[in-house]
Coordinates of N, CA, C and O in Angstrom, one line a residue:
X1 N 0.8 -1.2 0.0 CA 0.0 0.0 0.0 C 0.9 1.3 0.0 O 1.6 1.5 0.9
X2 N 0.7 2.0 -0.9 CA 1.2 3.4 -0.4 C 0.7 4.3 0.4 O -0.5 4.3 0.7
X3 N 1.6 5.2 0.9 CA 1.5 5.6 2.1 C 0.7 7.4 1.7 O 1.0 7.9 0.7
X4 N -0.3 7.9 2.5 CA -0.8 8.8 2.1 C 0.2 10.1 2.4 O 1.1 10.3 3.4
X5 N 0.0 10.9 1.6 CA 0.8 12.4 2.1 C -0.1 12.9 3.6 O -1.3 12.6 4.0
X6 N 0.9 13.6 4.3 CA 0.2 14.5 5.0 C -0.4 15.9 4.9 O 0.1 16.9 5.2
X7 N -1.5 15.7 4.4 CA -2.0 17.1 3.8 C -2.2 18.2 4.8 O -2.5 19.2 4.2
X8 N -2.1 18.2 5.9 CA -2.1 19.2 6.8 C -0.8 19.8 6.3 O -0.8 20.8 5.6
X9 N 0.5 19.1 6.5 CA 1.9 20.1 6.0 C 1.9 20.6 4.6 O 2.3 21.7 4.2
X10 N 1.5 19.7 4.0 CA 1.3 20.7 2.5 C 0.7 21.9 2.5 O 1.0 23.0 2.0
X11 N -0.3 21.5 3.2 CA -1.5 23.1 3.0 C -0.4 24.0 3.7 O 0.1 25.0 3.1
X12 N -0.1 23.7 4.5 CA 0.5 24.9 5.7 C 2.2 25.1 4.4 O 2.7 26.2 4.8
X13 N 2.6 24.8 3.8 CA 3.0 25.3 2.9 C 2.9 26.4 1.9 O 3.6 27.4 1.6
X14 N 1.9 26.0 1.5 CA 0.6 27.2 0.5 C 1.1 26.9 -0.8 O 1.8 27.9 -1.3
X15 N 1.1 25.8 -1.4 CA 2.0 25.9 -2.9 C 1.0 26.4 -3.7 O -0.2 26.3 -3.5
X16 N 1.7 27.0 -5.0 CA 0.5 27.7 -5.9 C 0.4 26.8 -7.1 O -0.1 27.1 -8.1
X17 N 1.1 25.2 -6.6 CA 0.7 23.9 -7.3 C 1.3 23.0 -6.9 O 2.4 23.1 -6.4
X18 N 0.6 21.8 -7.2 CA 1.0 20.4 -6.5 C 1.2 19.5 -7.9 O 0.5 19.4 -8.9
X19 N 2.1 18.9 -7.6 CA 2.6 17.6 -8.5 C 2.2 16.4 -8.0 O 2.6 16.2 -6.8
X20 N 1.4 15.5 -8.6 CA 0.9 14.3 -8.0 C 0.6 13.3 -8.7 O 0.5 13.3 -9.9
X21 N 0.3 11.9 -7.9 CA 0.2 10.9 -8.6 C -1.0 10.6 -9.0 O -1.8 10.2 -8.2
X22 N -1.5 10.7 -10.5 CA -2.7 11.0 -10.6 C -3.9 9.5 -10.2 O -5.1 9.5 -10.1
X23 N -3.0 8.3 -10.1 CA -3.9 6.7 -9.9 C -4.4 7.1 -8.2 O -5.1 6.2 -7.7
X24 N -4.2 8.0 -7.6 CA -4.6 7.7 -6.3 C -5.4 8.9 -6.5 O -5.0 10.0 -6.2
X25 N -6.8 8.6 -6.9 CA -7.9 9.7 -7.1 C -8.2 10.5 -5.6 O -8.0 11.7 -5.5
X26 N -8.8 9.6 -4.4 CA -8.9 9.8 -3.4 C -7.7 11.4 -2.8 O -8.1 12.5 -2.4
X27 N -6.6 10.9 -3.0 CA -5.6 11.8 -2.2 C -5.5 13.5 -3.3 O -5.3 14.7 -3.1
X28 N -5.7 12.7 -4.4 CA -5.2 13.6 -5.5 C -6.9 14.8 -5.4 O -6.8 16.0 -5.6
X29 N -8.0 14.2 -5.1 CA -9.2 15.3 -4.7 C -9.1 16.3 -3.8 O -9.5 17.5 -4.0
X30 N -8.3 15.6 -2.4 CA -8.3 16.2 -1.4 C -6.8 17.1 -1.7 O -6.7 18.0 -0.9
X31 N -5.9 17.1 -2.4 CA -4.8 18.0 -3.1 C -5.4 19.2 -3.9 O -5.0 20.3 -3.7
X32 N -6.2 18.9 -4.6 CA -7.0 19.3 -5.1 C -7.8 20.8 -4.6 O -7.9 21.9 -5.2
X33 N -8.0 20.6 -3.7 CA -8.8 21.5 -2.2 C -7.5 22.4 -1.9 O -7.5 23.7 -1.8
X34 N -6.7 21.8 -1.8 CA -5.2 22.9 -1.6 C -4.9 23.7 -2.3 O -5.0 24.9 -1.8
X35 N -4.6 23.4 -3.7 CA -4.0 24.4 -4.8 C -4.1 23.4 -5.9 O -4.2 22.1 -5.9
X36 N -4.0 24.4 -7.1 CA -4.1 23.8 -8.2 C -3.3 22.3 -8.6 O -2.1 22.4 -8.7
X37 N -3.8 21.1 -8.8 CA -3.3 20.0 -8.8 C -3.0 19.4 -9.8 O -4.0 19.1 -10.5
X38 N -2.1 19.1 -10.2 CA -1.5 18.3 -11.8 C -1.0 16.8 -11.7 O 0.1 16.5 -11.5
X39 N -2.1 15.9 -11.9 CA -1.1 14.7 -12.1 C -0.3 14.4 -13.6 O -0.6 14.7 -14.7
X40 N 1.2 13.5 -12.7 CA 2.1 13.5 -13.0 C 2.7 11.8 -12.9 O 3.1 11.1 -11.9
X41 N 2.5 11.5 -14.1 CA 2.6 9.8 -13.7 C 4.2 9.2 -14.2 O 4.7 9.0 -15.3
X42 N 4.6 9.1 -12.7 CA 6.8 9.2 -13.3 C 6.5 7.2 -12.2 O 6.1 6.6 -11.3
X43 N 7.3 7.4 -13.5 CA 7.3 5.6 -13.8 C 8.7 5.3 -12.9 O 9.0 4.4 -12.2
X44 N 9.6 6.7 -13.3 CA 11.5 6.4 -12.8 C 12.0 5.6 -13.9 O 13.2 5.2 -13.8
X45 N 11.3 5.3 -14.9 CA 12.2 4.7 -15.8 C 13.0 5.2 -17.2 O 13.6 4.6 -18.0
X46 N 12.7 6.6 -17.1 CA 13.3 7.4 -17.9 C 13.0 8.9 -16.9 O 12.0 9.7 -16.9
X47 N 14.0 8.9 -16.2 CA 14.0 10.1 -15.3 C 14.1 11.2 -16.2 O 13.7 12.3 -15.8
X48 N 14.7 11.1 -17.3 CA 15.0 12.1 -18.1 C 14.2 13.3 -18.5 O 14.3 14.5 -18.4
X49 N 13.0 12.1 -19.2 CA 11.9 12.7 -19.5 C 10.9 13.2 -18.6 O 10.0 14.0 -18.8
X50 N 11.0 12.6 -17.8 CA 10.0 13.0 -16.9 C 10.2 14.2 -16.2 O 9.3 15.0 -15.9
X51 N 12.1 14.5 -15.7 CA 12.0 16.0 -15.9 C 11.7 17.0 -16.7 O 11.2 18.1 -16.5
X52 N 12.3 16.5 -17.8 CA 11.4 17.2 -18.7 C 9.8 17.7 -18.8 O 9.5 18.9 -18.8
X53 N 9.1 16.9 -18.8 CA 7.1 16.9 -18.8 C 7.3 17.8 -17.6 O 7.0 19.0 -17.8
X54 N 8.0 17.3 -16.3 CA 7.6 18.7 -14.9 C 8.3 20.0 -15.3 O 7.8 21.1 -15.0
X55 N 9.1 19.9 -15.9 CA 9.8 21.8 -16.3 C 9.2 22.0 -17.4 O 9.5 23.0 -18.1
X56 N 8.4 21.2 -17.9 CA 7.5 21.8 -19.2 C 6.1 22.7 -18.4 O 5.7 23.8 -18.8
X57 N 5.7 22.1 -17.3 CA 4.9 22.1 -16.7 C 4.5 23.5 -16.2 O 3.5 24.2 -16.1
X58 N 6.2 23.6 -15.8 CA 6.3 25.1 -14.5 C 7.2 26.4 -15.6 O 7.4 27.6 -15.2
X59 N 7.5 25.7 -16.9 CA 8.1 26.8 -18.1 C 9.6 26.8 -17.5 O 10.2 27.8 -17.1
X60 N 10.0 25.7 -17.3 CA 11.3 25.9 -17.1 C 11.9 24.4 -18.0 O 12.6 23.5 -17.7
X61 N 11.4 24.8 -19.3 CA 12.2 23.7 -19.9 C 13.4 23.9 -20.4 O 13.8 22.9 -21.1
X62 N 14.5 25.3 -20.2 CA 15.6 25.3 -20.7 C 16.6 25.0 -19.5 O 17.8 24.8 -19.5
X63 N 15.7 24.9 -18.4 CA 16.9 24.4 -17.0 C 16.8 23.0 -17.1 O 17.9 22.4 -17.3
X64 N 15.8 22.4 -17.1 CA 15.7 21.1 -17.1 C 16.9 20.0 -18.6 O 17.3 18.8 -18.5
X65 N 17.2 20.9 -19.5 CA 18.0 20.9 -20.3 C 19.1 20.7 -20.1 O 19.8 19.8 -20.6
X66 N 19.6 21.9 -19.2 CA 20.7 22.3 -18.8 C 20.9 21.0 -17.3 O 21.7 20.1 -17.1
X67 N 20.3 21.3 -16.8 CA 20.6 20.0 -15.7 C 21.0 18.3 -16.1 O 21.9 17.6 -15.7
X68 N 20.0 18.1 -17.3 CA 20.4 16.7 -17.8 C 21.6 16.7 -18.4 O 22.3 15.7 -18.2
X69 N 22.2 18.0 -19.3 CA 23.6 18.1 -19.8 C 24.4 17.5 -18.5 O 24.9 16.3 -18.4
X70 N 24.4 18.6 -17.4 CA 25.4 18.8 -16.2 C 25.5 17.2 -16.1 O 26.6 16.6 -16.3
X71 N 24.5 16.6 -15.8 CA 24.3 15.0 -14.7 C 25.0 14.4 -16.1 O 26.1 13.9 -15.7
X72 N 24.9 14.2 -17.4 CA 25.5 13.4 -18.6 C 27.2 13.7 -18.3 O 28.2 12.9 -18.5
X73 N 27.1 15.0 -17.8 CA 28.8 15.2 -17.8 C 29.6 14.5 -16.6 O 30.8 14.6 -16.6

């Protein structure tokens, strides 16, 4: 079973968006009630890309570029 977030510390955060796993409907509703909510379904099997899709997300896809160069080097 996966383990639920604590949504009390999120909230008390105040993010002006959440990255989430979108198969756990339940948690992802109640995220939802927080701030704007995006599921984001990262397998880990091409980490690559999947930074990519999240800095596409937040308009930071020339860092996300620049970070995979750095880590290749």
């Amino acid at each position: 079973p996966t383990e639920s977030p604590n949504l009390e510390r999120i909230a008390a955060l105040e993010p002006d968006l959440i990255l989430a796993n979108p198969w756990q409907e339940d948690v992802y509703d109640r995220l939802s009630r927080i701030a704007p909510t995006v599921g984001v379904p990262l397998s880990y099997s091409d980490y690559e890309q999947e930074l990519r899709d999240v800095a596409a997300l937040v308009g930071r896809g020339g860092e996300a570029e620049r970070l995979i160069q750095a880590h290749r080097e």
